Coordinates of C-alpha atoms and ligand atoms in Angstrom, one line a residue:
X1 CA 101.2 69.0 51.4
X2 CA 102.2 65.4 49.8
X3 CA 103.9 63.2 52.2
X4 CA 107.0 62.6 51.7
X5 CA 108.0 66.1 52.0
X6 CA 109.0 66.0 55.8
X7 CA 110.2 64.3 58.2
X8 CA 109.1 65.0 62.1
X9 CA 112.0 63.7 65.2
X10 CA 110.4 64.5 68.3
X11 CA 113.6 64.4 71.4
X12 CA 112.6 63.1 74.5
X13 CA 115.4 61.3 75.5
X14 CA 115.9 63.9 78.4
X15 CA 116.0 62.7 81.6
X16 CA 113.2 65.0 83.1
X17 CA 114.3 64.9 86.9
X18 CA 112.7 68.4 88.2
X19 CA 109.8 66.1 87.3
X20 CA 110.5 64.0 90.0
X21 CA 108.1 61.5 89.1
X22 CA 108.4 57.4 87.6
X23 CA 105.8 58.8 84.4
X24 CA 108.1 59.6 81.2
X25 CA 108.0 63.4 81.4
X26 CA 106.1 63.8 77.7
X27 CA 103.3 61.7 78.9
X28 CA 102.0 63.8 81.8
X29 CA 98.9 65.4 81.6
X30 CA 97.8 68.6 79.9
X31 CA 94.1 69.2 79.7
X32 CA 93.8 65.3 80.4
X33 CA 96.3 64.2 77.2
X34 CA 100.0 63.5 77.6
X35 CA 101.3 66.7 76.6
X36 CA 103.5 64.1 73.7
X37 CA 99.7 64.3 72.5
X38 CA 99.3 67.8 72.2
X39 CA 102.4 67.8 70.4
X40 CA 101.6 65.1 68.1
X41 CA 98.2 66.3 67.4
X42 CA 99.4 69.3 65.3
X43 CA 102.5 67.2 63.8
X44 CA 99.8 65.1 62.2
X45 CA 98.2 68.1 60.1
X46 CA 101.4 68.0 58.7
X47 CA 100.9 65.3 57.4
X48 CA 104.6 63.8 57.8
X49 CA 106.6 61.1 56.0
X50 CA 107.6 59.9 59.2
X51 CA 107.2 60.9 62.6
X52 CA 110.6 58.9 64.9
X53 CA 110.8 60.0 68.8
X54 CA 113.8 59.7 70.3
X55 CA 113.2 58.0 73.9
X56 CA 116.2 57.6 76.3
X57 CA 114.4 55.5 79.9
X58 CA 110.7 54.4 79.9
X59 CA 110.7 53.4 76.6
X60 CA 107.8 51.1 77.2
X61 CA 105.6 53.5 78.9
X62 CA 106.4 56.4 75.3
X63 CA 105.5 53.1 73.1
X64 CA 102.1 52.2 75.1
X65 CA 101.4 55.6 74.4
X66 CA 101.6 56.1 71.0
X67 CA 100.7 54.7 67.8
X68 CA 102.0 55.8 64.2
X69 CA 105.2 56.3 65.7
X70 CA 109.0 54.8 65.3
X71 CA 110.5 54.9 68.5
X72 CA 114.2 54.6 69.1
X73 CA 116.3 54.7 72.0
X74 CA 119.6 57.1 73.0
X75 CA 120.7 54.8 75.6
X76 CA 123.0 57.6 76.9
X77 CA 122.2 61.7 76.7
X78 CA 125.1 63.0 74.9
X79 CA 123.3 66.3 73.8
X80 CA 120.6 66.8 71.6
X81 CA 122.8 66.8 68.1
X82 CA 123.7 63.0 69.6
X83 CA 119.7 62.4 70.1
X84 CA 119.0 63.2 66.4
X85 CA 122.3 61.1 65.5
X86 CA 119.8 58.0 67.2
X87 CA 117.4 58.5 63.6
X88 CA 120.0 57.7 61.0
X89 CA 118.6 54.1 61.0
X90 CA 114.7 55.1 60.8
X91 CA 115.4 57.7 58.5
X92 CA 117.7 55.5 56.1
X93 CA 115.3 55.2 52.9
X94 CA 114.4 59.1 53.6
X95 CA 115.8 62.0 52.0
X96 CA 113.4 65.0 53.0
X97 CA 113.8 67.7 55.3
X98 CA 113.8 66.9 58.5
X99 CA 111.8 69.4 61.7
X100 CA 113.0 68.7 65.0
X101 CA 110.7 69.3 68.1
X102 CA 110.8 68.7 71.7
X103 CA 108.8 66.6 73.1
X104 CA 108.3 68.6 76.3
X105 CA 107.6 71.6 74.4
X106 CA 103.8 70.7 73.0
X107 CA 102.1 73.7 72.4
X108 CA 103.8 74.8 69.1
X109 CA 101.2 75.9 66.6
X110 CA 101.4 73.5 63.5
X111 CA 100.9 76.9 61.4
X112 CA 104.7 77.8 63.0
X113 CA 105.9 74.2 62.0
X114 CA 104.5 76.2 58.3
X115 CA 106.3 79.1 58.5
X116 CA 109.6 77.1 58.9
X117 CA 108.9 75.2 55.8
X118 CA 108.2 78.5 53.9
X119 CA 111.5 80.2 55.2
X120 CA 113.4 77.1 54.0
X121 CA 111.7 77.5 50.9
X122 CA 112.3 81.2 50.3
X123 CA 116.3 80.9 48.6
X124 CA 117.4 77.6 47.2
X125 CA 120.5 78.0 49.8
X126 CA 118.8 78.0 53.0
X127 CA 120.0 74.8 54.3
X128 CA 118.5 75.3 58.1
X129 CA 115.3 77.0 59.9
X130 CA 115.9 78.0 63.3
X131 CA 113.1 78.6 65.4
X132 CA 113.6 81.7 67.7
X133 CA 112.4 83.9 70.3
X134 CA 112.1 86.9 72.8
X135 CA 111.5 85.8 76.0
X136 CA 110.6 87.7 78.9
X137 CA 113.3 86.1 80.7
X138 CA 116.1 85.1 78.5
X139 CA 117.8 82.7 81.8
X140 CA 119.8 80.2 80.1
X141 CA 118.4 79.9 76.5
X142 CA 121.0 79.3 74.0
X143 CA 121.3 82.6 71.9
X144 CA 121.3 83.4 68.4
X145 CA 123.8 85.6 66.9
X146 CA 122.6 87.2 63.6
X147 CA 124.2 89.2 61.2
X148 CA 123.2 91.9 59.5
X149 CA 120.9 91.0 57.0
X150 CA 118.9 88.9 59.4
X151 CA 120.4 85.5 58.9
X152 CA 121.8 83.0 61.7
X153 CA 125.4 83.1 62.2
X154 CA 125.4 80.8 65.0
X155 CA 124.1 79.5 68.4
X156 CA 126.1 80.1 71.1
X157 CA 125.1 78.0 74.4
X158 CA 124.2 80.0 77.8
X159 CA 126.9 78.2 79.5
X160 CA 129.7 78.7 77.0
X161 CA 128.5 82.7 75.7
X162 CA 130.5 85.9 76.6
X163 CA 128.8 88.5 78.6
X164 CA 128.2 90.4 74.9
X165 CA 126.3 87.3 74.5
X166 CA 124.2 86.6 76.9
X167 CA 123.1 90.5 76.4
X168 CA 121.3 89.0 73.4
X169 CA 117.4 88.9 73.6
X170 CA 117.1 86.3 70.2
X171 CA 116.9 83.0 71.9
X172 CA 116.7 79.3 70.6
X173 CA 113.5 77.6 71.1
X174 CA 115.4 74.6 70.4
X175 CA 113.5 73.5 67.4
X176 CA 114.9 73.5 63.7
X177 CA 114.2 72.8 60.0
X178 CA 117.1 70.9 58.7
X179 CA 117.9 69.8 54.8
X180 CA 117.5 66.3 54.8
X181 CA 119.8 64.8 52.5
X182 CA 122.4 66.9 54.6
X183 CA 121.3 65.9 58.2
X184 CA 123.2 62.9 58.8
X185 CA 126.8 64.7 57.3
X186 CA 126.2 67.6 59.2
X187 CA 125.9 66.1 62.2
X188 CA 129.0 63.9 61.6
X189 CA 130.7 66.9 62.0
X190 CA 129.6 68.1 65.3
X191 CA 132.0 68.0 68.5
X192 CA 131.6 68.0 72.1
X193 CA 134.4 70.3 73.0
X194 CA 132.1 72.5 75.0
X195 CA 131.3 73.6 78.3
X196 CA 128.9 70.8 78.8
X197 CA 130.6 68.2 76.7
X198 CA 127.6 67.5 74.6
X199 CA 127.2 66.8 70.9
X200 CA 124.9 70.3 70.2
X201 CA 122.3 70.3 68.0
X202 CA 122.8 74.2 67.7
X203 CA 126.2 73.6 66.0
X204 CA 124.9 72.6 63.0
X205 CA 124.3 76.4 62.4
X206 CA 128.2 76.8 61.8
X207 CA 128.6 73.8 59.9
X208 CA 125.9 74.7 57.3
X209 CA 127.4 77.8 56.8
X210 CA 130.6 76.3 56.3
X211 CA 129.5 74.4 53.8
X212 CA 128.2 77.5 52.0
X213 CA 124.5 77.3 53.1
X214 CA 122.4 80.3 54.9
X215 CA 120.3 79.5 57.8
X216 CA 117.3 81.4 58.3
X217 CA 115.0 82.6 61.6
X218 CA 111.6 82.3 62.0
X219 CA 110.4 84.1 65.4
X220 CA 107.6 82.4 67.7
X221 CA 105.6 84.0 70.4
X222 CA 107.3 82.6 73.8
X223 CA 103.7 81.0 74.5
X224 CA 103.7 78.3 71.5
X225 CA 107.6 77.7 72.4
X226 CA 107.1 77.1 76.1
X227 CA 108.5 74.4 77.6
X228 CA 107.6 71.6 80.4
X229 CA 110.5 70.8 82.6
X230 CA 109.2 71.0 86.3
X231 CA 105.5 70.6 88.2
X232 CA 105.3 74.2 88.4
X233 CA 105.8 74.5 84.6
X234 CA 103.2 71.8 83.6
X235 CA 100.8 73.5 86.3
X236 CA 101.6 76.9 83.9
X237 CA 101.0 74.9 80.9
X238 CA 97.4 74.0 82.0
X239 CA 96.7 77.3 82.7
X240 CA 97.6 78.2 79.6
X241 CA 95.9 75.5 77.5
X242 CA 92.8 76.2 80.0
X243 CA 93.1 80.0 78.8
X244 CA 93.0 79.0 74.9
X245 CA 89.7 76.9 76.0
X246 CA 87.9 78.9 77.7
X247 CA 87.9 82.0 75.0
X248 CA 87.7 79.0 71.9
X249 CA 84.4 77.9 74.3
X250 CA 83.0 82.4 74.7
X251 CA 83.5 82.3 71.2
X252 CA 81.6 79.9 69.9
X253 CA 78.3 81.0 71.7
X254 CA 79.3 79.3 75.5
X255 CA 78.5 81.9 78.6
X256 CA 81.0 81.0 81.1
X257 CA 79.5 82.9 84.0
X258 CA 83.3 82.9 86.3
X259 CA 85.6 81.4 83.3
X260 CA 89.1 81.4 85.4
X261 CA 86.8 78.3 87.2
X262 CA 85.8 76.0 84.3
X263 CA 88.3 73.2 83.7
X264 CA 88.3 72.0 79.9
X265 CA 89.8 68.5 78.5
X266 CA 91.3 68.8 75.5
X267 CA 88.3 67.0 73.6
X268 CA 85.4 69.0 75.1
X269 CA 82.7 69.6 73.1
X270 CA 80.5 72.6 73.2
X271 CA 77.5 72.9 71.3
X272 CA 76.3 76.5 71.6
X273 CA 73.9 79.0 74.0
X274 CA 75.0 76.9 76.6
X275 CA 75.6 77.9 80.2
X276 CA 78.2 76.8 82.4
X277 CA 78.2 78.4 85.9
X278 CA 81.3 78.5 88.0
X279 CA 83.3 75.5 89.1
X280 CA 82.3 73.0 87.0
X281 CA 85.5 70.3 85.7
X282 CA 84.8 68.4 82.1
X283 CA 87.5 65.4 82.2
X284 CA 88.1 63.7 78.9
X285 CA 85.5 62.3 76.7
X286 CA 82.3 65.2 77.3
X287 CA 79.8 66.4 74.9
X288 CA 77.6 68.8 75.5
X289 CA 75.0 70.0 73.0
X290 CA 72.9 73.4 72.3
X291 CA 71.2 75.0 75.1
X292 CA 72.6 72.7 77.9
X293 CA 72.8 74.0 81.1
X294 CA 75.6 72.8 83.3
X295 CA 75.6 74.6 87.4
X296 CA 77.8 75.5 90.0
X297 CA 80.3 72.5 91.3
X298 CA 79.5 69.6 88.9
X299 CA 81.6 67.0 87.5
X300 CA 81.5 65.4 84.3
X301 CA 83.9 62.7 82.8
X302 CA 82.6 60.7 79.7
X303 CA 79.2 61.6 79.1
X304 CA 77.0 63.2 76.7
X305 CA 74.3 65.7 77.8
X306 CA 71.8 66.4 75.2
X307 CA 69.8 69.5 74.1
X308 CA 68.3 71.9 76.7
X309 CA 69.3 69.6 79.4
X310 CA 70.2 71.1 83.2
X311 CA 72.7 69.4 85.2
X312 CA 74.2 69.9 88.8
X313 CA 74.9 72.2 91.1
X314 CA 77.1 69.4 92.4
X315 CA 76.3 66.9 89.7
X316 CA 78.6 64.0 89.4
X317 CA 78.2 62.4 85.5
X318 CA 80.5 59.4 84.7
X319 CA 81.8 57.5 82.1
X320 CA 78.8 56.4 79.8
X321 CA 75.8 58.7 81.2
X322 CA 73.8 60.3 78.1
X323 CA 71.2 62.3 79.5
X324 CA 68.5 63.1 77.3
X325 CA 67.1 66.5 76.1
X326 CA 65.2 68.7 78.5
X327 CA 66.4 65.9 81.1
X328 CA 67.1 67.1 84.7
X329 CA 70.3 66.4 86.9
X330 CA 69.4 67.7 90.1
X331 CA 71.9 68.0 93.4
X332 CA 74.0 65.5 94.3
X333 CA 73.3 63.1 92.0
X334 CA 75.2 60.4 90.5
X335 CA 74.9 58.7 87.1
X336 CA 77.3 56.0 85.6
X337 CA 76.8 54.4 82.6
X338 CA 73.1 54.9 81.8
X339 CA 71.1 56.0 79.3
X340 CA 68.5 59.2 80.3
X341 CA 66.1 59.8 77.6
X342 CA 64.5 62.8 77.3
X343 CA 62.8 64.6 79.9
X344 CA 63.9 62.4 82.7
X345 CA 63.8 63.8 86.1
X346 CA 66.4 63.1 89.0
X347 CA 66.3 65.8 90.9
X348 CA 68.0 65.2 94.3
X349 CA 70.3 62.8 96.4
X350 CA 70.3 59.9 93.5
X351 CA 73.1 57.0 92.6
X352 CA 72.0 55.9 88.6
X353 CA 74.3 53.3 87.7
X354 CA 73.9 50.8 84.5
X355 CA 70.1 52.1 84.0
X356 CA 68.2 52.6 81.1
X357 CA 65.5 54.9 82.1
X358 CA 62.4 55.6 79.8
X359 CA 61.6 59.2 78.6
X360 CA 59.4 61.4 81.3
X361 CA 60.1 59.2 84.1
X362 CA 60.5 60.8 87.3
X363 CA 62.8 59.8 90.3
X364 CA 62.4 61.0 93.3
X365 CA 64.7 61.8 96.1
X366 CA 67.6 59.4 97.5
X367 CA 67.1 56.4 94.9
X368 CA 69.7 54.2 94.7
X369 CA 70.5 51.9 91.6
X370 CA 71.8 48.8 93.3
X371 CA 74.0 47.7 90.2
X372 CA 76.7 45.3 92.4
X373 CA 76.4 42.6 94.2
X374 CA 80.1 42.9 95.1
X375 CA 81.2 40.9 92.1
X376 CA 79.4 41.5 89.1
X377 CA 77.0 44.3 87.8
X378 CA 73.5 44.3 86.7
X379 CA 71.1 46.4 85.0
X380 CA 67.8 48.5 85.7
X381 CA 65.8 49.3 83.6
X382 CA 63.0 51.7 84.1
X383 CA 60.5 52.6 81.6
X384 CA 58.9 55.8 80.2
X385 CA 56.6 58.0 82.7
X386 CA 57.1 55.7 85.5
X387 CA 57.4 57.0 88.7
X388 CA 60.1 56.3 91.5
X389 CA 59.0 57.2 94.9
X390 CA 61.6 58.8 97.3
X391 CA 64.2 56.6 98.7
X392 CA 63.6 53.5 97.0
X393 CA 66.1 51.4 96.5
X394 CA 65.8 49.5 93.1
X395 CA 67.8 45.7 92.9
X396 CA 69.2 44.8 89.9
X397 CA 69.1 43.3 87.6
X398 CA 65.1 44.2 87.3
X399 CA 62.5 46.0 85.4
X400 CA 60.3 48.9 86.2
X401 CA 57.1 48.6 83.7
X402 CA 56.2 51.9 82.3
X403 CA 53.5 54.2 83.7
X404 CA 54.4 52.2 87.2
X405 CA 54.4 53.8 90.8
X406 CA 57.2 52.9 93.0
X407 CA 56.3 53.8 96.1
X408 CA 58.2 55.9 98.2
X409 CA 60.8 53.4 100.6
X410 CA 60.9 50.6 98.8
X411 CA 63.1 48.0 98.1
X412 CA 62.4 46.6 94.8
X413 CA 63.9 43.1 93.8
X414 CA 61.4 41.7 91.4
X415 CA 60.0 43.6 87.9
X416 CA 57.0 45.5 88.5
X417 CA 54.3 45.5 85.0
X418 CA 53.6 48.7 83.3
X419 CA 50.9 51.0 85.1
X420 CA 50.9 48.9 88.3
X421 CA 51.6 50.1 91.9
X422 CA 54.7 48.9 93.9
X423 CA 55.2 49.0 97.7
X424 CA 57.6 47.3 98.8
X425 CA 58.1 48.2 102.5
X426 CA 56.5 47.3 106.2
X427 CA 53.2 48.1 106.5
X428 CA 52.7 51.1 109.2
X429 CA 50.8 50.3 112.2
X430 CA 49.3 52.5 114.5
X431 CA 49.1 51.9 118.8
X432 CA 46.7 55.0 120.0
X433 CA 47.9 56.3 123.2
X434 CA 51.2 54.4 123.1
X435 CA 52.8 57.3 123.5
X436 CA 52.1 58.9 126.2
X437 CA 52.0 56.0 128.2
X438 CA 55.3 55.2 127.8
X439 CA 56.5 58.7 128.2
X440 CA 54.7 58.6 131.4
X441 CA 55.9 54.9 132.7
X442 CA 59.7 55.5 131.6
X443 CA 59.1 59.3 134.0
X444 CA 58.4 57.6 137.3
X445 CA 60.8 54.7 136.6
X446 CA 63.7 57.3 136.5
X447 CA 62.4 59.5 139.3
X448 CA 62.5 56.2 141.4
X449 CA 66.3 55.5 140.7
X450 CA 67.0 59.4 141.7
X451 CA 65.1 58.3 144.8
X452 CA 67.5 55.8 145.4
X453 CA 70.3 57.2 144.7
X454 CA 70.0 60.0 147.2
X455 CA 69.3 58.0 150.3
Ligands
LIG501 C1 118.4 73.3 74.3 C2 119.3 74.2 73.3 C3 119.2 75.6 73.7 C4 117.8 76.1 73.7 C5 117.0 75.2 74.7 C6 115.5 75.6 74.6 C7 121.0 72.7 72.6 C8 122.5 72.4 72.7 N1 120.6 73.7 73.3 O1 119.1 73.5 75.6 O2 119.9 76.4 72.7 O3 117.7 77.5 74.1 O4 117.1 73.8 74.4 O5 114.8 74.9 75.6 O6 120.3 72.1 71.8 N2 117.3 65.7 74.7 C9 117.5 64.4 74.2 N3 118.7 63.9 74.4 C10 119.8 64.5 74.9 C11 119.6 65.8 75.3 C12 118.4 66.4 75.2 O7 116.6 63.8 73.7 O8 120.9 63.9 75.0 C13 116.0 66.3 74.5 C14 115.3 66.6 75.9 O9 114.5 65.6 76.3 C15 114.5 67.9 75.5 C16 115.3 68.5 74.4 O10 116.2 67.5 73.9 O11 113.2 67.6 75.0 C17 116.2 69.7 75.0 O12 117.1 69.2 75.9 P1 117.5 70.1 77.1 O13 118.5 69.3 77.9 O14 116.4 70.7 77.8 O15 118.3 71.2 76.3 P2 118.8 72.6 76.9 O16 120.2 72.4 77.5 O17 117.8 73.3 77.7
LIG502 MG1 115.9 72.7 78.6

């Protein structure tokens, strides 16, 4: 589609107080993305003219957000034909049509946004697209009166429709196609003598037909209109986003052993014939590639796990760990920000933080990366085949030769040469007999005090 063929407003000027929260409503989370994201994300395939959101408080925290964007203000929610009025200025030098979206509604499918376009397209006269539909619970959706032959006669409001009306299943989704070089005139002509005292949007239905145009429907399934106005509602939305993943991640060759349990970001990415047992949470930024294995309870935020690779049960992978192929992430293991290359071994009990760690090298139980020093961080770096004994503890910044032994205890704060043997620990002693004799000494001191005591 060339560009300037339409115009994208997103309104989300709405005060959002069943949020009850100081974040701009559009920018929390769905799938770890502001849900204004989601939205924008399928805007963008339409390759708009323009895309202008219309912001009433926070401003600042909508404009840190996003990028590609006009933003302007409606300093004062007088309905959501008033919030479109707030454009006239961005959308001066423009003179195509015009979608309106919500910005609290994210999930509409930009093959809908399509559809809309088409339906405008059909006659020459259709002047408006109204996007409508069935819900399972009509509540207080405004409600679309058609006539017979299918087309819109008008929107009447939940609060201002007659019983008659509000018997009507055909809701308003709230989002329209409008005739560009009309827009602005149209919405001159809108009033606020209603039973909320807002400019509507929805009017503009009448006064398109008034001025001899039709207005056409286009009907959505209620899950790609469904909108975000409460905790409990974005908490739906995740589970719905989290259902879409999860069957996008069976189909493309992903065995999900307990699916309902696996928690998707919105840029996961699955390579295939990889396994992901129950309770396992990607946050943003993960990779995973073919044959990966990820177990029970792990966590993974910002990492790439490479081919054939097994991580967890209760694996904790942060921001910068790219473990290599065949590698192994063993319980309770930590790794930030450190390359694994492949075949690496950390099987149990293990903080890796700023490592590099050569391929083959094995590290044994309960060793610690110390990368801080309280102020700044340093780097270890381990070479290929070496060989961390248990519970060492290894002081950056320093340098593990490759081939080397670390033996099992040790605290290592100076570089240790390729092939050569490590111990770093006190050196056991041995006191024959000490034992007993001390066992036996300690006896009759404390039979002596009972002595005492019960004189
Ligand atoms: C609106 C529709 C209703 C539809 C419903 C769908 C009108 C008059 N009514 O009602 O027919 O069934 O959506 O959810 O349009 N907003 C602004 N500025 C304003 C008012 C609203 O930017 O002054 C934004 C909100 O942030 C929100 C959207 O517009 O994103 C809808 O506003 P809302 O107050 O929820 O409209 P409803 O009364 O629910
Ligand atoms: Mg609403």
């Amino acid at each position: 589609m060339p560009k300037q063929d339409i115009a994208v407003v997103v309104l989300a000027a709405g005060k959002g107080t069943r949020m009850k929260s100081k974040l701009h409503k559009v920018l929390h989370a769905i799938g770890g993305q502001p849900m204004l994201h989601h939205l924008l994300a399928s805007v963008e395939s339409l390759s708009p003219a323009k895309t202008v959101i219309v912001v009433g408080a926070e401003r600042e925290q909508v404009e840190a957000a996003v990028a590609d964007c006009e933003i302007v203000t409606q300093s004062e929610q007088l309905g959501t034909g008033h919030a479109v009025m707030m454009t006239s200025e961005a959308l001066e030098t423009y003179s195509g049509d015009v979608l309106v979206l919500y910005g609290d509604v994210p999930f509409i499918p930009t093959s809908l946004m399509r559809d809309m376009i088409a339906a405008k397209a059909e006659t020459e006269n259709t002047g408006l697209v109204v996007l409508g539909f069935r819900p399972y619970d009509p509540a207080k959706y405004g409600r679309l009166v058609t006539a017979a032959d299918g087309s819109l006669e008008r929107i009447v409001e939940y609060k201002d429709a007659s019983e008659a009306e509000r018997a009507i299943t055909l809701c308003n989704s709230g989002m329209m196609l409008i005739e560009g070089d009309k827009l602005f005139t149209w919405l001159d002509r809108l009033s606020n003598k209603n039973a909320a005292g807002e400019y509507y949007l929805t009017d503009l239905v009448e006064v398109a037909r008034k001025d001899g145009r039709t207005v056409a429907v286009v009907e959505a399934r209620e899950e790609d209109v469904m909108g975000i106005n409460s905790r409990e509602d974005l908490a739906n939305a995740e589970a719905a986003f989290q259902t879409r993943k999860r069957r996008a991640a069976m189909a493309a060759g992903v065995t999900l052993i307990d699916p309902a349990t696996v928690y998707f970001s919105h840029d996961t990415k699955l390579g295939s014939d990889i396994t992901i047992e129950p309770s396992v949470f990607f946050g943003p930024g993960v990779t995973i590639e073919d044959g990966a294995t990820i177990k029970a309870y792990s966590h993974l935020e910002g990492v790439r796990v490479r081919a054939g690779a097994a991580i967890g049960p209760f694996a904790r992978l942060r921001p910068g760990a790219d473990i290599g192929e065949g590698a192994k992430i063993g319980n309770f293991v930590e790794v930030k920000k450190a390359k694994l290359e492949a075949g690496v071994k950390v099987s149990h009990l293990s903080y890796i933080g700023d490592a590099y760690i050569g391929a083959d090298a094995n590290i044994g139980a309960g060793t610690i990366t110390c990368n801080y020093d309280g102020f700044l961080k340093f780097e270890t770096h381990i070479g290929a085949g070496a060989f961390i004994g248990s519970n060492s503890a290894l002081v950056a910044p320093v340098k593990i030769g490759d081939g080397a032994l670390v033996a099992a205890g040790s605290v290592i704060t100076e570089d240790v040469s390729a092939d050569a043997l490590a111990v770093a620990r006190g050196r056991q002693a041995e006191k024959q007999g000490f034992a007993k004799e001390f066992r036996e000494q300690q006896a009759s001191k404390k039979a002596a005090q009972a002595a005492k005591k019960g004189k």
